Short mmCIF file of C-alpha atoms in Angstrom, two decimals:
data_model
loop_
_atom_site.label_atom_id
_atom_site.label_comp_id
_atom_site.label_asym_id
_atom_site.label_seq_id
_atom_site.Cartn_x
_atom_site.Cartn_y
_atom_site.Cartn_z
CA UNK R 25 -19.92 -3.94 -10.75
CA UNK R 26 -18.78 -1.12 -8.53
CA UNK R 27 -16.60 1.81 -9.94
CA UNK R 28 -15.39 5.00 -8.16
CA UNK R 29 -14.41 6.59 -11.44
CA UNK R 30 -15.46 9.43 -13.22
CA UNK R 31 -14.96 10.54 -16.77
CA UNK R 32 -11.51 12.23 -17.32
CA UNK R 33 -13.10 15.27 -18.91
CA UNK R 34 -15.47 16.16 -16.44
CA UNK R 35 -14.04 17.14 -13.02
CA UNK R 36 -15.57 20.06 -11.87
CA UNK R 37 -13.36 23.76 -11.81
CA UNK R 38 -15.15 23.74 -7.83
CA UNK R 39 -12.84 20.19 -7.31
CA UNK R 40 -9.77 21.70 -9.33
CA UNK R 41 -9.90 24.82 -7.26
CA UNK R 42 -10.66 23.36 -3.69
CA UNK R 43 -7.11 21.26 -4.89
CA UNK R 44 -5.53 24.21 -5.50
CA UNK R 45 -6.30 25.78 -2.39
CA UNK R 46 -5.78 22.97 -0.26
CA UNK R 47 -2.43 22.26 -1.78
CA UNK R 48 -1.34 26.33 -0.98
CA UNK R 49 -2.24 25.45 2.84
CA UNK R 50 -0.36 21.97 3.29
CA UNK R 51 2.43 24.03 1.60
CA UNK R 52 2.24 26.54 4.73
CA UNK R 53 1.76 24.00 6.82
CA UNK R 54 4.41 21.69 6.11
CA UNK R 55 6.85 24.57 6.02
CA UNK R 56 5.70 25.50 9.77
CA UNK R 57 6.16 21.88 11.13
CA UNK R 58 9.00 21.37 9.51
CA UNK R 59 10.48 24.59 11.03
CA UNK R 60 8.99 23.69 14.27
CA UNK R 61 10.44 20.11 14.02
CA UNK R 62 13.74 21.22 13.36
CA UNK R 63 14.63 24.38 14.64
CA UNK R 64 11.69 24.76 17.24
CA UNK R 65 10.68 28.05 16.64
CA UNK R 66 9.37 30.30 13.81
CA UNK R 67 10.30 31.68 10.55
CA UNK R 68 8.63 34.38 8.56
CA UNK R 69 6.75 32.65 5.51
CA UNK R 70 5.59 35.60 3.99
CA UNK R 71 8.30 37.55 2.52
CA UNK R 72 8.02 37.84 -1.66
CA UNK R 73 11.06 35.07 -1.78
CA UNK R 74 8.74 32.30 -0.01
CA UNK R 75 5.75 33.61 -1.97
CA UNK R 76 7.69 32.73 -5.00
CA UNK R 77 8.26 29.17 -3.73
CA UNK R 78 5.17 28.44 -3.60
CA UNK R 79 3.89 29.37 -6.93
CA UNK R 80 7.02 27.37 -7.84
CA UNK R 81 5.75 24.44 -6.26
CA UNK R 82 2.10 25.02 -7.69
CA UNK R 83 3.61 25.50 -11.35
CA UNK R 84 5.49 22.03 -10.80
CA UNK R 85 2.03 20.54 -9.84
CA UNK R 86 0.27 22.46 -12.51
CA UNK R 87 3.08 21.08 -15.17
CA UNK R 88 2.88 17.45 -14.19
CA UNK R 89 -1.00 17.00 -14.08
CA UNK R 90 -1.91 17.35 -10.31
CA UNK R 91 -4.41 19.49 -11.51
CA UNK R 92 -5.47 17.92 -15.15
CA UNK R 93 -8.93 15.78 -14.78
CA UNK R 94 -6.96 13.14 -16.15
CA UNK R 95 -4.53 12.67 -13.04
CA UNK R 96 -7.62 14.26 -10.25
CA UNK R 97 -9.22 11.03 -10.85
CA UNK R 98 -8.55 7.93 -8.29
CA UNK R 99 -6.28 6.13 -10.63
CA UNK R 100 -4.06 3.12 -9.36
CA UNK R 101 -0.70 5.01 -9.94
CA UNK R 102 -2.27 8.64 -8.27
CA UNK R 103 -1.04 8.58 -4.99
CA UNK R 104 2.82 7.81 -5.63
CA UNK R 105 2.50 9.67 -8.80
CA UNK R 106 1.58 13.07 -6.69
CA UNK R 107 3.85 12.42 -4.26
CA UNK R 108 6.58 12.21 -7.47
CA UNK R 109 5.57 15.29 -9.05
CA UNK R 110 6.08 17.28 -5.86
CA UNK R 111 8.99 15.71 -4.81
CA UNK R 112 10.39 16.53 -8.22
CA UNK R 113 9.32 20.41 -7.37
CA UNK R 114 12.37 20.33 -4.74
CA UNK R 115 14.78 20.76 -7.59
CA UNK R 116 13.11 24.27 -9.27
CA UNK R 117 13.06 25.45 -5.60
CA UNK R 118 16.60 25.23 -4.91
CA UNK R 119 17.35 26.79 -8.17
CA UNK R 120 15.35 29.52 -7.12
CA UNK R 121 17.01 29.46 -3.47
CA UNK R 122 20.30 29.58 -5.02
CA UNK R 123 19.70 32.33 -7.32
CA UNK R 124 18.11 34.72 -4.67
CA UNK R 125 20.60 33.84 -2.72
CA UNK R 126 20.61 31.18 0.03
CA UNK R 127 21.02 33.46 2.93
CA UNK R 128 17.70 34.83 2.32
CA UNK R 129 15.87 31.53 3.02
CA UNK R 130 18.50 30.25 6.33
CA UNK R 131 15.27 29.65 8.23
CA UNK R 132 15.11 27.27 5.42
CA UNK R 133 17.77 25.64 4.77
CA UNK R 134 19.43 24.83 8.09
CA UNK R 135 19.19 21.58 9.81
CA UNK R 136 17.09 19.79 6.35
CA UNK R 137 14.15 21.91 7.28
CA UNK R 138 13.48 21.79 3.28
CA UNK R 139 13.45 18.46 2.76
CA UNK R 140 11.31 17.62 5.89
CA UNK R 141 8.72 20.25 4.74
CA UNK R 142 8.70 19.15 0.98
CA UNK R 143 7.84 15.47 2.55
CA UNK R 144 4.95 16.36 4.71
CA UNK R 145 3.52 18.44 1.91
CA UNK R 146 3.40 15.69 -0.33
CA UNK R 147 1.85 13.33 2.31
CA UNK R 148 -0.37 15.83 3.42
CA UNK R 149 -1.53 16.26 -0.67
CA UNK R 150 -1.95 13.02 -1.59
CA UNK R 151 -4.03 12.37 1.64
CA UNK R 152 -6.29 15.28 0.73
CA UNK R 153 -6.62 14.17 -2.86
CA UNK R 154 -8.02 10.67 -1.97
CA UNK R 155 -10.30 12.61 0.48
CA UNK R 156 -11.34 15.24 -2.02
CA UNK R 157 -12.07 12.87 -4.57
CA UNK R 158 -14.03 10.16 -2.84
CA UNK R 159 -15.95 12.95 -2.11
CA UNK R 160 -17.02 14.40 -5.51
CA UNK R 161 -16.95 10.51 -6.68
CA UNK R 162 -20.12 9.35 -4.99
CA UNK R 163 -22.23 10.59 -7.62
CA UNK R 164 -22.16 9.20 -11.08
CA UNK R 165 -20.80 11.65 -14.45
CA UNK R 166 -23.65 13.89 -15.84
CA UNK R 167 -21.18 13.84 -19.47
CA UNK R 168 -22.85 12.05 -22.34
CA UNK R 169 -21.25 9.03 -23.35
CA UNK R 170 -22.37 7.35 -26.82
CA UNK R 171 -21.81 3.69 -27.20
CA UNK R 172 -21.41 2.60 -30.59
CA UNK R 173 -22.12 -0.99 -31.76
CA UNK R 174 -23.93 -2.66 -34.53
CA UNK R 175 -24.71 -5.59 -32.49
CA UNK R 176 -28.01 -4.21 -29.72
CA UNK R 177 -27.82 -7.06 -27.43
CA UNK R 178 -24.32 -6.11 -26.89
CA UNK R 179 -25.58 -2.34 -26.05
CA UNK R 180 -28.09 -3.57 -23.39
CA UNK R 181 -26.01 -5.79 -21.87
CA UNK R 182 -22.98 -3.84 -21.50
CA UNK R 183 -25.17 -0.65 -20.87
CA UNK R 184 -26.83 -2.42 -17.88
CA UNK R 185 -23.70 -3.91 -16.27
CA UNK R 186 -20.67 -1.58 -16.44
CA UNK R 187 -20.81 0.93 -18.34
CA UNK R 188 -23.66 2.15 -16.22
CA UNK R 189 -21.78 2.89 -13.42
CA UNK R 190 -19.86 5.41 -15.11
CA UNK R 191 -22.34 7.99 -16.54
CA UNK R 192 -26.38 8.85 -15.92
CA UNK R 193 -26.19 9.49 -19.71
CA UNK R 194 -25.34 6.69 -21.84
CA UNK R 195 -26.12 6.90 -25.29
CA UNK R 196 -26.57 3.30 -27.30
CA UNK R 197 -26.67 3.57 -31.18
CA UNK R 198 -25.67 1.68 -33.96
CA UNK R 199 -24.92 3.70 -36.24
CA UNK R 200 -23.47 8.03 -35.69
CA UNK R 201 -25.40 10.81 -36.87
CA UNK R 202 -24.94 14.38 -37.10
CA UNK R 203 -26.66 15.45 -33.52
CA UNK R 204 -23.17 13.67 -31.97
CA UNK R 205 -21.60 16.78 -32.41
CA UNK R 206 -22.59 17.49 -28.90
CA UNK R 207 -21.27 14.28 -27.08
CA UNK R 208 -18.78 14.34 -25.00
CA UNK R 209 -17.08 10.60 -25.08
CA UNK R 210 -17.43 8.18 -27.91
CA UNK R 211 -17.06 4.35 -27.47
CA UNK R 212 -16.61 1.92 -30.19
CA UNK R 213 -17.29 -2.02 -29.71
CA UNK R 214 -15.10 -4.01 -32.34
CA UNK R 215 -18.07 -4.89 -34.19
CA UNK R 216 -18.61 -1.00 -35.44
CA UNK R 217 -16.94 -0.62 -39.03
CA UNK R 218 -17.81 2.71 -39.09
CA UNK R 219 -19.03 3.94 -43.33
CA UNK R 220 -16.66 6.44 -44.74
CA UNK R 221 -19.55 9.28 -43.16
CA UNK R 222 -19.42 7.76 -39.72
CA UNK R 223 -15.75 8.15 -39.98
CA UNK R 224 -15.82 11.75 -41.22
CA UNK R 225 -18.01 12.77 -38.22
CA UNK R 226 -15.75 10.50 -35.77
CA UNK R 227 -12.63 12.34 -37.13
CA UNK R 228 -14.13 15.67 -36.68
CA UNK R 229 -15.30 14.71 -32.89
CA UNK R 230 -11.99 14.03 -32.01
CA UNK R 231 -10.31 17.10 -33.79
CA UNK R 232 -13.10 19.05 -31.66
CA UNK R 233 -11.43 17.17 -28.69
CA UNK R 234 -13.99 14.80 -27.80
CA UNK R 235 -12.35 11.48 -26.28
CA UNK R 236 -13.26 8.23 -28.83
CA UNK R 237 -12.21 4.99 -26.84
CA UNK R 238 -12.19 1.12 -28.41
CA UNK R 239 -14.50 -0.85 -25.51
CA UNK R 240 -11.49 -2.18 -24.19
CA UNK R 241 -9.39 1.02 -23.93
CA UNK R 242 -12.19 2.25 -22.24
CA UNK R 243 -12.69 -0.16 -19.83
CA UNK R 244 -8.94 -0.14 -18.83
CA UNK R 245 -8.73 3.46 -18.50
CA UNK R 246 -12.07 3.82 -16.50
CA UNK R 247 -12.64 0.79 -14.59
CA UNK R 248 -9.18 -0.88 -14.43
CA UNK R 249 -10.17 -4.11 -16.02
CA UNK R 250 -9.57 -6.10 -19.04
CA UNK R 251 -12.88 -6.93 -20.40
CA UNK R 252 -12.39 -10.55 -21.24
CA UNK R 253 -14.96 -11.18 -23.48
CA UNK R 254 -13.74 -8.40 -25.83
CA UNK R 255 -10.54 -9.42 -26.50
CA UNK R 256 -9.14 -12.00 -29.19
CA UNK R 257 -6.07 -14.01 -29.29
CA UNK R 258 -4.40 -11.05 -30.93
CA UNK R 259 -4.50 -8.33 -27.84
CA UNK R 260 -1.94 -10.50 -25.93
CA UNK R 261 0.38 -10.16 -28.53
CA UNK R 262 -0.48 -6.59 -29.97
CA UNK R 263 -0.92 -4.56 -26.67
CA UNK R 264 1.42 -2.75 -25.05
CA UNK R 265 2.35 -3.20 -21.26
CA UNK R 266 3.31 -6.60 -19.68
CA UNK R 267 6.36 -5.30 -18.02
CA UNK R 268 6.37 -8.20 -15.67
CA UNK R 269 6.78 -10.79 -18.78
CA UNK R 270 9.55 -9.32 -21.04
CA UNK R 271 11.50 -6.67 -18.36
CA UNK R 272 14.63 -8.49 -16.50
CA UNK R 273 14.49 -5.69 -14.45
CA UNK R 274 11.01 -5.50 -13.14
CA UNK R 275 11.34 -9.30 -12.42
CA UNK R 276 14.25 -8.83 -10.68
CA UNK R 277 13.05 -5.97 -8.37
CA UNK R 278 10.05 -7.54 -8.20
CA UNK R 279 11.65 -10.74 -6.29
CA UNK R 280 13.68 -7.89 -4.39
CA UNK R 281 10.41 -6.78 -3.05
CA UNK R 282 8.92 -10.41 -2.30
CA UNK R 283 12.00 -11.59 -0.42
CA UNK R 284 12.38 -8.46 1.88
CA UNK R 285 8.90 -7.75 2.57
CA UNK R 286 7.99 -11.18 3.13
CA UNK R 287 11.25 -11.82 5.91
CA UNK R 288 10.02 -8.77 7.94
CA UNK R 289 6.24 -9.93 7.56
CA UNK R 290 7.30 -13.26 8.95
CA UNK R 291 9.10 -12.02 11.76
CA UNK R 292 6.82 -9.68 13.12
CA UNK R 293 4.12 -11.42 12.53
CA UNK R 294 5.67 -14.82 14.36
CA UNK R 295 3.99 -14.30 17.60
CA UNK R 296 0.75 -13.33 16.34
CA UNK R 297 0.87 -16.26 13.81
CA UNK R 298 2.27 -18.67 17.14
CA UNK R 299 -1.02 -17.29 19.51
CA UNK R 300 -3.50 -17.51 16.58
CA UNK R 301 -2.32 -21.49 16.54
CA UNK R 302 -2.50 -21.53 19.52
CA UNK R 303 -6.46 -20.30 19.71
CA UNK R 304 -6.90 -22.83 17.20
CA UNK R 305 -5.54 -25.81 18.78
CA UNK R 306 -8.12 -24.60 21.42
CA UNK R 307 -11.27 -24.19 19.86
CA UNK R 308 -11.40 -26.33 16.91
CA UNK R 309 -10.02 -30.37 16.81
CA UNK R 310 -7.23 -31.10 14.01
CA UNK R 311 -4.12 -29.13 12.95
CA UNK R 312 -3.25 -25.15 13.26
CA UNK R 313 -1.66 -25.16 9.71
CA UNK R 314 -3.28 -26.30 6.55
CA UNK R 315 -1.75 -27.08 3.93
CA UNK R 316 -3.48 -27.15 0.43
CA UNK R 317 -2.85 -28.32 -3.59
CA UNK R 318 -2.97 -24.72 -5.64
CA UNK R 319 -2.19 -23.77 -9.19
CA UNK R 320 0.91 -21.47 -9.69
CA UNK R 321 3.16 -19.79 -12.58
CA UNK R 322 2.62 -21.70 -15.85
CA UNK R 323 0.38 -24.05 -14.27
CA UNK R 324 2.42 -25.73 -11.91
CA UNK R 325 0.96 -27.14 -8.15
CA UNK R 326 2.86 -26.39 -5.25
CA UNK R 327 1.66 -26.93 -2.10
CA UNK R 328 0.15 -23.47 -0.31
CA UNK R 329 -0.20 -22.65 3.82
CA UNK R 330 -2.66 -21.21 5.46
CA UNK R 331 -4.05 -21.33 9.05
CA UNK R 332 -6.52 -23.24 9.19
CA UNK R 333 -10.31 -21.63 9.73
CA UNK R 334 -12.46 -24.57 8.86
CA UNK R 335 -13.30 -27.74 10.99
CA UNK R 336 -11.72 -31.07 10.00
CA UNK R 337 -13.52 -32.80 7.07
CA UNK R 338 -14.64 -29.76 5.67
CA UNK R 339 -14.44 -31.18 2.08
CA UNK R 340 -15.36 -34.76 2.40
CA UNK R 341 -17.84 -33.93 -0.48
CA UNK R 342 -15.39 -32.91 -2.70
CA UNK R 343 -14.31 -29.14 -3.42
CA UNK R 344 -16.72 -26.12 -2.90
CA UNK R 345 -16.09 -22.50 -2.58
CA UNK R 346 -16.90 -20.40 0.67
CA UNK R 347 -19.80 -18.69 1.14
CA UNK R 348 -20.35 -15.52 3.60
CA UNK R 349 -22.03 -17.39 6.59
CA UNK R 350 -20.41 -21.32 5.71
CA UNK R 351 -21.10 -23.17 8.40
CA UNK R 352 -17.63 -24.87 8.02
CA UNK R 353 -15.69 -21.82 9.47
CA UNK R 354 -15.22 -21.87 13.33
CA UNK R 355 -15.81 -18.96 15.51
CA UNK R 356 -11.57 -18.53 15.81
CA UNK R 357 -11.02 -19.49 12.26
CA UNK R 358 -13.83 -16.74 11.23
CA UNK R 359 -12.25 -14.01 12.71
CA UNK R 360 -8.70 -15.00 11.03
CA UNK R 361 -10.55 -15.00 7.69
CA UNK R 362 -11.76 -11.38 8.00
CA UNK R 363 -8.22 -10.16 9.60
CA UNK R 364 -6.59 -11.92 6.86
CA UNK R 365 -4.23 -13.43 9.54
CA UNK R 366 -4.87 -16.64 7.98
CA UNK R 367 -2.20 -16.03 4.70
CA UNK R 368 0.20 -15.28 6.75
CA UNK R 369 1.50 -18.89 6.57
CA UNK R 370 2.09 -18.22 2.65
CA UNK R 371 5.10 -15.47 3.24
CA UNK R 372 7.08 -19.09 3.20
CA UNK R 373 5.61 -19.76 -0.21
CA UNK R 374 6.83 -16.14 -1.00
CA UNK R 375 10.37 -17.09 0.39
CA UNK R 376 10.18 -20.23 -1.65
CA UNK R 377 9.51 -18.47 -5.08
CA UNK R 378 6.60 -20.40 -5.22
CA UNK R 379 4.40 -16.89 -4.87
CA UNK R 380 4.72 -13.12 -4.77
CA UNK R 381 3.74 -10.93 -2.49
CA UNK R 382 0.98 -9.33 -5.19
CA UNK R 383 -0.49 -10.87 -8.29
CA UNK R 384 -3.50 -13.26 -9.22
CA UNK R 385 -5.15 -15.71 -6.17
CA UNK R 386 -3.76 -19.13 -6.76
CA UNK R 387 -6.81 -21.29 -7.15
CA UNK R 388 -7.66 -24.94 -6.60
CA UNK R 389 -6.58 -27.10 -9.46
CA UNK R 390 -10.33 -28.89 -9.44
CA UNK R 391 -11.35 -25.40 -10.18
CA UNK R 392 -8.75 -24.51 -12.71
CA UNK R 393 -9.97 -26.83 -14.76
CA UNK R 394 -13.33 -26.05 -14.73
CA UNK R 395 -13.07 -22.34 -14.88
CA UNK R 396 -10.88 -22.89 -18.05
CA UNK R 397 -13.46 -24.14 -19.82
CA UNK R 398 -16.35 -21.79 -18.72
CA UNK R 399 -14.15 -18.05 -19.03
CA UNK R 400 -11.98 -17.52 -21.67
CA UNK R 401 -8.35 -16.57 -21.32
CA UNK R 402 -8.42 -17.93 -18.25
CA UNK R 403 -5.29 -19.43 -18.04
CA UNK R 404 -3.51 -15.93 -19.21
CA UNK R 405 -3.75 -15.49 -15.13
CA UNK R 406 -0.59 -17.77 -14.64
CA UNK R 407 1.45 -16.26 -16.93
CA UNK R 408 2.58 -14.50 -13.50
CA UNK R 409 3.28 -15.76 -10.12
CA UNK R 410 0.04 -16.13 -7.95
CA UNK R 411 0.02 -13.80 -4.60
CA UNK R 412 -1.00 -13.21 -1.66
CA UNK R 413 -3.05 -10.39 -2.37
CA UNK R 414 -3.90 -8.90 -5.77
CA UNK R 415 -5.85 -5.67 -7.62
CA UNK R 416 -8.62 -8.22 -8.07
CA UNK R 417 -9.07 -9.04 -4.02
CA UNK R 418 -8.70 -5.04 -3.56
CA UNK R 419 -11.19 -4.27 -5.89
CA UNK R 420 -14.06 -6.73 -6.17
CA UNK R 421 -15.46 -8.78 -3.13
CA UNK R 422 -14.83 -12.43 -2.34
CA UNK R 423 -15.33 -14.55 -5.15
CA UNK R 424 -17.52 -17.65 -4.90
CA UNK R 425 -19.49 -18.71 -8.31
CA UNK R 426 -18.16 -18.64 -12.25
CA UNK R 427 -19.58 -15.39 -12.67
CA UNK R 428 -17.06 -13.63 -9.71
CA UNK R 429 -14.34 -15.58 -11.23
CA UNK R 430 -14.71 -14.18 -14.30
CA UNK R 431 -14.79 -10.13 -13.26
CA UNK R 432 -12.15 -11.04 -10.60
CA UNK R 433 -9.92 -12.26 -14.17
CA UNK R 434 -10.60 -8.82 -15.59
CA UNK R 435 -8.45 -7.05 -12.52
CA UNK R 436 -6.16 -9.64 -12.57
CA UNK R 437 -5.60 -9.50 -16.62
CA UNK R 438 -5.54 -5.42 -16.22
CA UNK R 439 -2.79 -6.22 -13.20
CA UNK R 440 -0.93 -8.07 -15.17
CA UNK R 441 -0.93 -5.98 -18.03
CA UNK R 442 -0.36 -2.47 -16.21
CA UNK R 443 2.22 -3.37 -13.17
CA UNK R 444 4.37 -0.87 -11.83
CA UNK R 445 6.12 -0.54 -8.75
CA UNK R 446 3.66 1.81 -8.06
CA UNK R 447 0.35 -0.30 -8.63
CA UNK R 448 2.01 -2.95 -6.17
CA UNK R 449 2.16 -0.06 -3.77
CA UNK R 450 -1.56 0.96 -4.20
CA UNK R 451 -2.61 -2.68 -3.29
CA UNK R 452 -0.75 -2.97 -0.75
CA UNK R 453 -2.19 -0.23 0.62
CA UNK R 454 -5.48 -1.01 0.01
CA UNK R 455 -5.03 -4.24 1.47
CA UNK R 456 -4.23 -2.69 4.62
CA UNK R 457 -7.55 -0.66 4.96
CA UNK R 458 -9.55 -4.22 4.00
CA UNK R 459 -7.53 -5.79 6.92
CA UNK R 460 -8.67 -2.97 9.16
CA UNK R 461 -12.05 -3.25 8.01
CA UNK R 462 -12.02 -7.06 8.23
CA UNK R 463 -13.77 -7.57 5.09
CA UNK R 464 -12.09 -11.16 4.28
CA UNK R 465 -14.07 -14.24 3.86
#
């Protein structure tokens, strides 16, 4: 499995301090534009009043974990949460503005100058951050990261699959001696019932500060899953999160969302939807729209749309997945796949209430059934809504065999679990840039 995470503890002082200094010169810079924008001329940044703004603005960053290895890392919630934090600095500004005096900063203040540099500061940021970090991301964490469990085909198999692309320097042991003193992360599978020693020298680690993890904590926190086949019956009910199950509100806003970004996607998208019929009528016999049986909230069919991107008949032998180069997919239909043009159709099932914009694929029901029986918790996935796209289709490549079913249930599980306003946001985003790279199948 892919990751582009990094241990919270070890981002480098060079990353913290190229933030730092980055973040000083998108201040500048967003004051100059603004001032340019608005007033179109110039205004003297560098008097000891506009000094102080800035270290204002760094303190508020400093306060609310821009610069804590926790937050530098490419979380789900980072970008918005950035963008947050400094819009929040705004209001220990004007304090500052208003106590000095606000005829010191008119330059400022005149014609929303403030505002309009505060926003293209925090655009500018959170652009740079996602740069930064991809950047010191490519390589894997140097930190040493023991694995605890008593069980050591569980260590080589979870050792050789995920938890290797996290660290070089995974440490598997059954058992916790007194050389841990010098890890840096502990991880516990539930099978470790640590001796009344073992928990001495665990309690010490973390008094020293060392981070100790349960294998499903960690996975959460570090690759934004839900590892399915370490959870029981109990973690549904005992762990926190599900928002979207229990919170009138987030439902409610939720279906806000849906219904208003699903109108506008419809109408913009009408004539490209009406010309991409069109090329189908063209070069493929049969219908433009296809219409399929899927499985939705609580295990209900409805009936789903799509454009259609496979030649008539496709599935006279019954019900098989896609593959990268299947034969079935026309030239036309191909290039809707990859473009993604081919949901469009499904912002009616959206309208309906039969979907959301974001949440869990909505699969066959043939497959349903089958996949029930070969994953466990399987069905947990239609607790929500299905969607159109998902943190499983932004995060792991086009499914197509039990195995990618199974991962693709750990994002959707950790979705579930973790949504926010702003993890909709973050897919949607990054559903964008796999529609520009036209990486669909």
């Amino acid at each position: 499995m892919r990751s582009d995470t990094k241990l919270e503890k070890f981002v480098g002082p060079t990353q913290k301090l190229l933030l730092l200094v980055t973040d000083l010169l998108c201040i500048g810079i967003g004051f100059l534009l603004a001032t340019r924008l608005r007033l179109s001329g110039d205004v003297n940044y560098w008097g000891v009043e506009y000094i102080g703004l800035n270290m204002i603005i760094v303190l508020t960053l400093f306060i609310g974990g821009a610069y804590s290895s926790k937050n530098i890392r490419s979380t789900p919630k980072l970008p918005l949460k950035t963008f947050f934090i400094i819009v929040a600095s705004s209001v220990p500004c004007l304090v500052f503005i208003y106590s000095l005096g606000p005829e010191r900063f008119s330059g400022l203040l005149g014609r929303g100058v403030f505002p309009v540099a505060i926003f293209l500061f925090a655009c500018m940021s959170v652009l740079l951050r996602y740069l930064i970090n991809q950047a010191f991301q490519r390589k894997k964490s140097s930190s040493h990261v023991l694995f605890l469990s008593r069980d050591s085909e569980r260590l080589d198999k979870e050792i050789t699959t995920d938890l290797s692309s996290i660290s070089n320097n995974i440490i598997k042991a059954d058992r916790i001696t007194a050389e841990a003193a010098s890890l840096e992360t502990v991880v516990i599978a539930p099978d470790f019932n640590p001796t009344r020693e073992e928990h001495l020298r665990l309690i010490n680690l973390r008094v020293k500060g060392v981070p100790i993890y349960s294998l499903s904590d960690f996975f959460e926190t570090h690759l934004y899953i839900v590892p399915v086949q370490e959870i029981d019956d109990d973690w549904f009910v005992r762990s926190e999160g599900f928002a979207m199950l229990h919170s009138s509100a987030a439902i409610r806003f939720k279906r806000f969302n849906d219904i208003l970004i699903a109108t506008v996607l419809l109408l913009i998208s009408a004539p490209l939807v009406v010309t991409a019929m069109a090329a189908i009528k063209l070069s493929s016999r049969g219908p433009a729209i296809f219409s399929q049986t899927r499985v939705g909230l609580n295990g209900k069919q409805f009936t789903l749309y799509k454009l259609r991107t496979m030649v008539c008949g496709a599935e006279e032998k019954g019900a098989q997945w896609a593959s990268k180069k299947d034969p079935r997919i026309f030239p036309v239909g191909r290039f809707l796949r990859n473009t993604r043009i081919d949901e469009l159709p499904q912002c009616w099932n959206i309208l309906k209430g039969e979907m959301s914009l974001i949440g869990p694929r909505p699969e066959r029901p043939e497959f349903t059934e089958q996949l029930s029986k070969l994953i466990p918790h399987y069905d947990l996935r239609h607790v929500i809504k299905p969607g159109l796209t998902g943190w499983a289709q932004v995060m792991y490549p086009y499914g197509a065999s039990t195995y990618d079913a199974l991962k693709k249930l750990q994002y959707d599980l950790y979705y579930i679990k973790n949504y926010s306003p702003i993890l909709d946001l973050n897919i949607l985003l990054r559903t964008i840039l796999v529609t520009l790279r036209r990486s669909g199948r």
